[in-house]
Amino acid sequence: MSVPNTALEIHLASRPQGWPTELNFEVAEVAVPEPGDGEILVRNLVMSVDPYMRGRMNDTKSYVPPFQIGEPLDGGAVGEVVASNSPEFAVGDNVLHGKGWREYAIVGADHAVKVDSSVAPLSAYLGVLGMPGLTAYAGLLRVGEFKEGDVVFVSGAAGAVGAIVGQVAKLRGASKVIGSAGSAEKVRHLVDDLGFDAAFNYKDEGPVIKHLAELAPDGIDLYFDNVGGEHLEAAITLLRLRGRVVLCGAISQYNSTSATAGPNNLALAIGKRLTLRGMLANDHGDLREQFVKEVGNWIADDKLKYDETLVEGGVAKAPSAFLGMLRGENTGKMLVKLA
Ligand code: NAP
């Protein structure tokens, strides 16, 4: 395939205040550069939109630098090498890298990893076998110190991370796995298709604690928090002695412009000797090999299922896919098909 002279990429046009809109993004047509020494040119095939990208749209210091106005956004993508100036990669190789949000990407050879489409579909390297899958695996087993027999509660349960958390917990011997998600269809899917013991729609009438207490009358041992706020507060109340919380994400607060909700009951952590521990997937790369092997085998044996919501229409659709993910339009990993 010949490489075009120009291609599209998505720039940050302005910083969102509260909920982002399409106006915060701009589709730009740019020249496709030649790879320099030690670089490859990748034609991106699928890219990821992730909740953490919302934080990078703010001009605040964080564990990743903010996106710059007028510059392309970036993030996980898989694609095909179309030109190589590195002995490590040949034209035709499929690679995973961090230069999404554009049709063609120049990537340093040390920032790309070869991926094999005969082992798993390329998209899986952005989801179940990629960063979200590792987050679920390391968060549950290492950070959350999961133990056989635990009663586990996970929020954002129908999403990329949450659905894997719940299934790994079941496969590793949880006595009960409860999930929360934002629609009746997602709740049905968790229980009927993904093997959760119980689930509730947090948008249904009544506080989160009422729904959770009904499904976990004897309490929970481990809460995997993707949502924060009211969910975290409910979990703290229902955690048993020496319960554990994995602080993975707080998506209910990412678009907040005012003071955020709770938890107002943290003092309970003292008497119950709770552990609340934050995590970042990047710290757990040493588990990757074990994770890919174990989760890969479960997928091959049809014991673990994963969903992808693939938005078609090319890179110009990336902003609306990102906004849709924030609104909960995805089941499993939200992805954009570029080619
Ligand atoms: P995801 O769950 O696939 O997609 C985001 C989901 O969040 C939406 O589908 C939506 O589902 C839910 N949501 C949106 N607003 C909500 C609200 N106000 N209350 C409750 N749920 C809401 O995303 P993901 O990639 O798997 O990430 C899940 C969480 O893990 C995020 O908080 C993310 O920041 C975090 N994360 C952390 C790390 C780390 O290293 N610490 C790594 C990856 C992800 P509903 O329909 O259910 O509302």
Short mmCIF file of C-alpha atoms and ligand atoms in Angstrom, two decimals:
data_model
loop_
_atom_site.label_atom_id
_atom_site.label_comp_id
_atom_site.label_asym_id
_atom_site.label_seq_id
_atom_site.Cartn_x
_atom_site.Cartn_y
_atom_site.Cartn_z
CA MET A 1 0.00 0.00 0.00
CA SER A 2 1.40 3.39 -0.93
CA VAL A 3 1.72 6.02 1.78
CA PRO A 4 -0.28 9.22 1.13
CA ASN A 5 1.35 12.65 1.34
CA THR A 6 -1.10 13.90 3.96
CA ALA A 7 -3.22 12.28 6.67
CA LEU A 8 -5.61 13.23 9.46
CA GLU A 9 -4.95 13.59 13.17
CA ILE A 10 -6.94 14.94 16.11
CA HIS A 11 -5.70 18.01 17.97
CA LEU A 12 -6.86 19.43 21.27
CA ALA A 13 -8.53 22.68 20.22
CA SER A 14 -9.33 23.93 23.74
CA ARG A 15 -9.40 22.63 27.30
CA PRO A 16 -12.83 21.33 28.40
CA GLN A 17 -14.48 22.94 31.39
CA GLY A 18 -16.58 20.16 32.89
CA TRP A 19 -17.97 17.78 30.27
CA PRO A 20 -15.95 17.90 27.02
CA THR A 21 -17.71 18.53 23.70
CA GLU A 22 -16.71 17.99 20.09
CA LEU A 23 -15.67 21.66 20.00
CA ASN A 24 -12.70 20.83 22.22
CA PHE A 25 -11.24 18.79 19.34
CA GLU A 26 -10.07 19.64 15.85
CA VAL A 27 -9.44 17.38 12.86
CA ALA A 28 -6.18 18.48 11.22
CA GLU A 29 -4.69 17.42 7.88
CA VAL A 30 -0.92 17.17 8.16
CA ALA A 31 2.00 16.00 6.03
CA VAL A 32 3.00 12.37 6.60
CA PRO A 33 6.68 12.52 7.65
CA GLU A 34 9.48 10.12 6.79
CA PRO A 35 10.80 8.05 9.70
CA GLY A 36 14.14 9.29 11.06
CA ASP A 37 16.97 7.12 12.27
CA GLY A 38 15.63 4.43 14.65
CA GLU A 39 12.02 5.29 13.83
CA ILE A 40 9.15 3.57 12.06
CA LEU A 41 6.11 4.92 10.24
CA VAL A 42 2.91 3.14 11.33
CA ARG A 43 -0.45 3.15 9.62
CA ASN A 44 -2.79 2.97 12.58
CA LEU A 45 -5.58 0.41 12.31
CA VAL A 46 -7.34 0.67 15.69
CA MET A 47 -6.95 3.21 18.50
CA SER A 48 -8.12 3.36 22.08
CA VAL A 49 -10.07 6.05 23.91
CA ASP A 50 -9.59 5.85 27.68
CA PRO A 51 -10.94 7.65 30.75
CA TYR A 52 -7.45 8.85 31.84
CA MET A 53 -7.30 11.00 28.68
CA ARG A 54 -9.90 13.30 30.24
CA GLY A 55 -7.41 14.22 32.98
CA ARG A 56 -4.75 14.98 30.38
CA MET A 57 -7.07 17.56 28.80
CA ASN A 58 -6.75 19.69 31.96
CA ASP A 59 -3.72 21.88 32.45
CA THR A 60 -2.82 20.25 35.74
CA LYS A 61 0.18 18.32 36.93
CA SER A 62 -0.48 14.60 37.10
CA TYR A 63 1.33 11.30 36.65
CA VAL A 64 1.15 11.93 32.87
CA PRO A 65 1.77 15.34 31.26
CA PRO A 66 -1.24 17.30 29.95
CA PHE A 67 -2.12 17.36 26.24
CA GLN A 68 -1.12 20.64 24.60
CA ILE A 69 -3.59 22.88 22.78
CA GLY A 70 -3.02 22.76 19.02
CA GLU A 71 -1.04 19.52 19.31
CA PRO A 72 -2.20 15.98 18.52
CA LEU A 73 -3.55 13.88 21.37
CA ASP A 74 -1.96 10.51 21.94
CA GLY A 75 -2.78 7.12 23.45
CA GLY A 76 -2.74 3.41 22.72
CA ALA A 77 -3.00 2.25 19.11
CA VAL A 78 -2.19 -0.78 16.98
CA GLY A 79 -1.10 -0.55 13.39
CA GLU A 80 1.02 -1.81 10.55
CA VAL A 81 4.58 -0.69 9.88
CA VAL A 82 4.65 0.94 6.42
CA ALA A 83 8.22 2.27 6.49
CA SER A 84 11.06 1.35 8.79
CA ASN A 85 14.35 2.96 9.65
CA SER A 86 15.04 0.46 12.41
CA PRO A 87 16.58 -3.01 12.10
CA GLU A 88 14.07 -4.26 14.71
CA PHE A 89 10.97 -3.73 12.55
CA ALA A 90 10.10 -4.68 8.99
CA VAL A 91 7.40 -3.30 6.73
CA GLY A 92 4.27 -5.36 7.41
CA ASP A 93 4.93 -5.91 11.13
CA ASN A 94 1.99 -5.20 13.43
CA VAL A 95 2.86 -3.03 16.42
CA LEU A 96 1.33 -1.64 19.61
CA HIS A 97 2.44 1.88 20.52
CA GLY A 98 1.33 5.13 22.15
CA LYS A 99 0.69 7.42 19.16
CA GLY A 100 -3.02 7.05 18.57
CA TRP A 101 -5.45 9.80 17.52
CA ARG A 102 -3.79 9.96 14.08
CA GLU A 103 -3.89 7.94 10.87
CA TYR A 104 -0.11 7.71 10.44
CA ALA A 105 2.34 7.84 13.34
CA ILE A 106 6.09 8.20 13.60
CA VAL A 107 7.16 5.97 16.47
CA GLY A 108 10.61 5.45 18.00
CA ALA A 109 11.56 1.76 17.73
CA ASP A 110 11.99 1.59 21.51
CA HIS A 111 8.38 2.75 21.97
CA ALA A 112 6.76 0.05 19.81
CA VAL A 113 6.08 -3.60 20.59
CA LYS A 114 5.40 -6.24 17.97
CA VAL A 115 2.02 -7.93 18.31
CA ASP A 116 0.81 -11.08 16.63
CA SER A 117 -2.63 -11.13 15.04
CA SER A 118 -2.54 -14.94 14.88
CA VAL A 119 -2.48 -15.08 18.71
CA ALA A 120 -5.29 -12.56 19.28
CA PRO A 121 -7.13 -9.95 17.20
CA LEU A 122 -5.03 -6.76 17.16
CA SER A 123 -7.74 -4.86 19.04
CA ALA A 124 -7.32 -7.20 22.04
CA TYR A 125 -3.87 -5.70 22.68
CA LEU A 126 -5.63 -2.41 23.53
CA GLY A 127 -8.13 -4.06 25.87
CA VAL A 128 -8.28 -7.47 27.46
CA LEU A 129 -4.63 -8.35 26.73
CA GLY A 130 -3.41 -4.76 27.06
CA MET A 131 -3.34 -1.96 29.61
CA PRO A 132 -6.96 -2.33 30.85
CA GLY A 133 -6.58 -6.10 31.24
CA LEU A 134 -3.32 -5.71 33.15
CA THR A 135 -4.95 -3.06 35.33
CA ALA A 136 -7.71 -5.51 36.24
CA TYR A 137 -5.36 -8.44 36.82
CA ALA A 138 -2.68 -6.62 38.82
CA GLY A 139 -5.23 -4.49 40.66
CA LEU A 140 -7.29 -7.41 41.83
CA LEU A 141 -4.58 -9.96 42.55
CA ARG A 142 -1.63 -7.87 43.68
CA VAL A 143 -2.93 -4.49 44.87
CA GLY A 144 -6.20 -5.87 46.26
CA GLU A 145 -4.52 -9.01 47.65
CA PHE A 146 -7.48 -11.06 46.45
CA LYS A 147 -8.05 -14.27 48.41
CA GLU A 148 -10.09 -17.31 47.45
CA GLY A 149 -13.52 -17.04 49.07
CA ASP A 150 -13.60 -13.21 48.96
CA VAL A 151 -16.86 -11.41 48.29
CA VAL A 152 -15.82 -8.92 45.59
CA PHE A 153 -17.62 -5.79 44.44
CA VAL A 154 -16.52 -3.95 41.29
CA SER A 155 -17.97 -0.74 39.86
CA GLY A 156 -17.80 0.16 36.17
CA ALA A 157 -18.32 -3.57 35.88
CA ALA A 158 -19.37 -3.68 32.22
CA GLY A 159 -16.35 -1.63 31.11
CA ALA A 160 -12.91 -2.67 29.89
CA VAL A 161 -11.32 -3.02 33.34
CA GLY A 162 -14.37 -3.93 35.42
CA ALA A 163 -15.58 -6.86 33.31
CA ILE A 164 -12.14 -8.49 33.57
CA VAL A 165 -11.92 -7.85 37.32
CA GLY A 166 -15.21 -9.65 37.93
CA GLN A 167 -14.39 -12.63 35.73
CA VAL A 168 -10.85 -13.09 37.06
CA ALA A 169 -12.24 -12.96 40.60
CA LYS A 170 -14.74 -15.72 39.76
CA LEU A 171 -12.09 -17.84 38.00
CA ARG A 172 -9.73 -17.45 40.97
CA GLY A 173 -12.37 -18.62 43.44
CA ALA A 174 -14.32 -15.63 44.75
CA SER A 175 -17.32 -16.76 46.75
CA LYS A 176 -19.42 -13.99 45.24
CA VAL A 177 -18.87 -11.27 42.63
CA ILE A 178 -21.16 -8.25 42.46
CA GLY A 179 -20.99 -5.56 39.79
CA SER A 180 -22.56 -2.18 39.22
CA ALA A 181 -23.17 -0.62 35.81
CA GLY A 182 -25.29 2.08 34.23
CA SER A 183 -28.05 0.26 32.36
CA ALA A 184 -30.43 -2.67 32.69
CA GLU A 185 -28.90 -4.28 29.60
CA LYS A 186 -25.38 -4.08 31.08
CA VAL A 187 -26.64 -5.60 34.35
CA ARG A 188 -28.28 -8.45 32.45
CA HIS A 189 -25.08 -9.01 30.43
CA LEU A 190 -22.92 -9.18 33.58
CA VAL A 191 -25.07 -11.87 35.16
CA ASP A 192 -26.24 -13.85 32.11
CA ASP A 193 -23.12 -13.73 29.94
CA LEU A 194 -20.11 -12.89 32.11
CA GLY A 195 -20.93 -15.05 35.13
CA PHE A 196 -21.27 -12.35 37.80
CA ASP A 197 -23.34 -13.60 40.75
CA ALA A 198 -25.29 -10.36 40.99
CA ALA A 199 -25.34 -6.85 39.59
CA PHE A 200 -27.29 -3.62 39.90
CA ASN A 201 -27.94 -0.50 37.84
CA TYR A 202 -26.61 2.42 39.86
CA LYS A 203 -28.93 4.73 37.93
CA ASP A 204 -32.00 2.96 39.33
CA GLU A 205 -33.88 4.77 42.06
CA GLY A 206 -32.30 4.72 45.51
CA PRO A 207 -28.77 5.19 46.80
CA VAL A 208 -25.92 2.88 45.83
CA ILE A 209 -25.70 1.57 49.39
CA LYS A 210 -29.28 0.31 49.27
CA HIS A 211 -28.64 -1.68 46.08
CA LEU A 212 -25.32 -3.03 47.32
CA ALA A 213 -26.63 -3.98 50.78
CA GLU A 214 -29.45 -5.96 49.18
CA LEU A 215 -26.97 -8.00 47.12
CA ALA A 216 -24.32 -8.30 49.86
CA PRO A 217 -26.28 -8.68 53.11
CA ASP A 218 -23.19 -10.09 54.88
CA GLY A 219 -20.83 -7.45 53.53
CA ILE A 220 -17.90 -7.50 51.11
CA ASP A 221 -14.18 -8.25 51.42
CA LEU A 222 -12.78 -6.41 48.44
CA TYR A 223 -13.98 -3.39 46.49
CA PHE A 224 -12.40 -2.57 43.11
CA ASP A 225 -13.21 1.10 42.63
CA ASN A 226 -13.48 2.49 39.11
CA VAL A 227 -15.99 5.18 39.99
CA GLY A 228 -15.32 6.92 43.34
CA GLY A 229 -17.78 9.12 45.26
CA GLU A 230 -21.00 7.48 46.36
CA HIS A 231 -19.86 4.00 45.24
CA LEU A 232 -16.73 4.22 47.38
CA GLU A 233 -18.68 5.45 50.36
CA ALA A 234 -21.17 2.58 50.09
CA ALA A 235 -18.37 0.06 49.81
CA ILE A 236 -16.58 1.41 52.89
CA THR A 237 -19.77 1.01 54.91
CA LEU A 238 -20.25 -2.58 53.73
CA LEU A 239 -16.63 -3.76 53.91
CA ARG A 240 -15.93 -6.38 56.53
CA LEU A 241 -13.04 -6.49 58.98
CA ARG A 242 -9.68 -6.12 57.17
CA GLY A 243 -11.45 -5.41 53.89
CA ARG A 244 -9.49 -4.00 50.98
CA VAL A 245 -10.18 -1.28 48.41
CA VAL A 246 -8.34 -0.97 45.10
CA LEU A 247 -8.46 2.72 44.13
CA CYS A 248 -8.22 2.33 40.37
CA GLY A 249 -10.33 5.20 39.02
CA ALA A 250 -12.94 7.80 39.96
CA ILE A 251 -14.77 8.36 36.69
CA SER A 252 -17.83 9.86 38.43
CA GLN A 253 -15.62 12.87 39.21
CA TYR A 254 -13.57 13.39 36.05
CA ASN A 255 -15.90 16.05 34.64
CA SER A 256 -16.77 17.71 37.94
CA THR A 257 -16.42 21.46 38.19
CA SER A 258 -17.37 21.70 41.87
CA ALA A 259 -16.43 19.87 45.05
CA THR A 260 -16.89 16.13 44.63
CA ALA A 261 -18.96 13.73 46.71
CA GLY A 262 -17.71 11.67 49.65
CA PRO A 263 -16.66 9.34 51.00
CA ASN A 264 -17.81 10.83 54.27
CA ASN A 265 -17.27 7.66 56.26
CA LEU A 266 -13.50 7.15 56.02
CA ALA A 267 -13.24 6.94 59.81
CA LEU A 268 -14.83 3.50 59.53
CA ALA A 269 -11.52 2.34 58.02
CA ILE A 270 -9.89 2.63 61.44
CA GLY A 271 -12.04 0.22 63.41
CA LYS A 272 -12.42 -2.18 60.50
CA ARG A 273 -8.64 -2.05 59.79
CA LEU A 274 -9.38 -1.44 56.09
CA THR A 275 -6.70 -1.02 53.44
CA LEU A 276 -7.35 1.51 50.67
CA ARG A 277 -4.59 1.46 48.08
CA GLY A 278 -4.18 3.48 44.89
CA MET A 279 -2.76 1.82 41.81
CA LEU A 280 -1.31 2.62 38.40
CA ALA A 281 -1.08 -0.04 35.71
CA ASN A 282 2.41 1.16 34.72
CA ASP A 283 3.87 -0.10 37.99
CA HIS A 284 2.93 -3.70 37.22
CA GLY A 285 4.68 -4.43 33.92
CA ASP A 286 6.53 -7.29 35.62
CA LEU A 287 3.21 -9.19 35.78
CA ARG A 288 2.55 -8.80 32.05
CA GLU A 289 3.89 -12.17 30.96
CA GLN A 290 1.98 -14.07 33.66
CA PHE A 291 -1.14 -12.02 32.96
CA VAL A 292 -1.10 -12.58 29.18
CA LYS A 293 -0.55 -16.32 29.69
CA GLU A 294 -3.28 -16.83 32.28
CA VAL A 295 -5.89 -14.55 30.72
CA GLY A 296 -4.96 -15.73 27.20
CA ASN A 297 -5.56 -19.33 28.26
CA TRP A 298 -8.91 -18.47 29.82
CA ILE A 299 -9.97 -16.76 26.59
CA ALA A 300 -8.81 -19.74 24.50
CA ASP A 301 -10.74 -22.11 26.81
CA ASP A 302 -13.82 -19.87 26.55
CA LYS A 303 -13.78 -19.28 30.31
CA LEU A 304 -13.28 -15.53 30.06
CA LYS A 305 -15.20 -13.32 27.65
CA TYR A 306 -14.40 -9.81 26.56
CA ASP A 307 -16.43 -7.15 24.80
CA GLU A 308 -15.34 -4.42 22.46
CA THR A 309 -17.36 -1.48 21.22
CA LEU A 310 -15.73 -0.61 17.91
CA VAL A 311 -16.66 2.80 16.49
CA GLU A 312 -16.32 2.90 12.71
CA GLY A 313 -15.74 5.91 10.51
CA GLY A 314 -12.07 6.70 10.93
CA VAL A 315 -10.03 8.98 13.12
CA ALA A 316 -12.54 11.85 12.82
CA LYS A 317 -14.89 9.73 14.95
CA ALA A 318 -12.41 9.51 17.84
CA PRO A 319 -13.75 12.57 19.73
CA SER A 320 -17.33 11.29 19.63
CA ALA A 321 -16.16 7.81 20.66
CA PHE A 322 -14.30 9.34 23.60
CA LEU A 323 -17.39 11.34 24.64
CA GLY A 324 -19.56 8.24 24.21
CA MET A 325 -17.25 6.26 26.50
CA LEU A 326 -17.56 8.92 29.20
CA ARG A 327 -21.36 8.67 28.86
CA GLY A 328 -21.31 4.87 29.10
CA GLU A 329 -22.14 4.03 25.49
CA ASN A 330 -19.53 1.28 25.50
CA THR A 331 -19.72 -2.30 26.70
CA GLY A 332 -16.18 -3.52 27.27
CA LYS A 333 -13.35 -1.66 25.59
CA MET A 334 -14.18 1.45 23.56
CA LEU A 335 -12.12 1.51 20.36
CA VAL A 336 -12.03 3.42 17.09
CA LYS A 337 -11.42 1.67 13.78
CA LEU A 338 -9.09 3.78 11.66
CA ALA A 339 -8.49 1.61 8.62
P1 NAP B 1 -14.70 1.77 30.84
O1 NAP B 1 -15.23 1.25 32.14
O2 NAP B 1 -14.57 0.84 29.70
O3 NAP B 1 -15.54 3.02 30.35
C1 NAP B 1 -15.93 4.00 31.25
C2 NAP B 1 -17.29 3.64 31.88
O4 NAP B 1 -17.48 4.44 33.05
C3 NAP B 1 -18.48 3.94 31.03
O5 NAP B 1 -18.75 2.90 30.13
C4 NAP B 1 -19.60 4.15 32.05
O6 NAP B 1 -20.34 2.93 32.19
C5 NAP B 1 -18.85 4.42 33.36
N1 NAP B 1 -19.23 5.70 33.95
C6 NAP B 1 -19.22 6.92 33.37
N2 NAP B 1 -19.65 7.86 34.23
C7 NAP B 1 -19.96 7.20 35.40
C8 NAP B 1 -20.47 7.62 36.66
N3 NAP B 1 -20.76 8.90 36.93
N4 NAP B 1 -20.68 6.68 37.60
C9 NAP B 1 -20.40 5.38 37.36
N5 NAP B 1 -19.90 4.93 36.16
C10 NAP B 1 -19.69 5.83 35.20
O7 NAP B 1 -13.28 2.43 31.14
P2 NAP B 1 -11.98 1.65 31.63
O8 NAP B 1 -10.90 1.95 30.68
O9 NAP B 1 -12.33 0.25 31.94
O10 NAP B 1 -11.64 2.42 32.98
C11 NAP B 1 -12.42 2.18 34.15
C12 NAP B 1 -11.84 2.99 35.31
O11 NAP B 1 -10.52 2.52 35.57
C13 NAP B 1 -11.73 4.47 35.05
O12 NAP B 1 -11.98 5.16 36.24
C14 NAP B 1 -10.27 4.64 34.65
O13 NAP B 1 -9.80 5.95 34.89
C15 NAP B 1 -9.62 3.61 35.53
N6 NAP B 1 -8.34 3.09 35.06
C16 NAP B 1 -7.28 3.21 35.91
C17 NAP B 1 -6.07 2.68 35.55
C18 NAP B 1 -4.93 2.77 36.51
O14 NAP B 1 -3.79 2.45 36.15
N7 NAP B 1 -5.18 3.19 37.74
C19 NAP B 1 -5.91 2.04 34.31
C20 NAP B 1 -7.03 1.93 33.47
C21 NAP B 1 -8.24 2.46 33.86
P3 NAP B 1 -21.80 2.87 32.87
O15 NAP B 1 -22.75 2.67 31.73
O16 NAP B 1 -21.70 1.70 33.75
O17 NAP B 1 -22.02 4.16 33.59
#
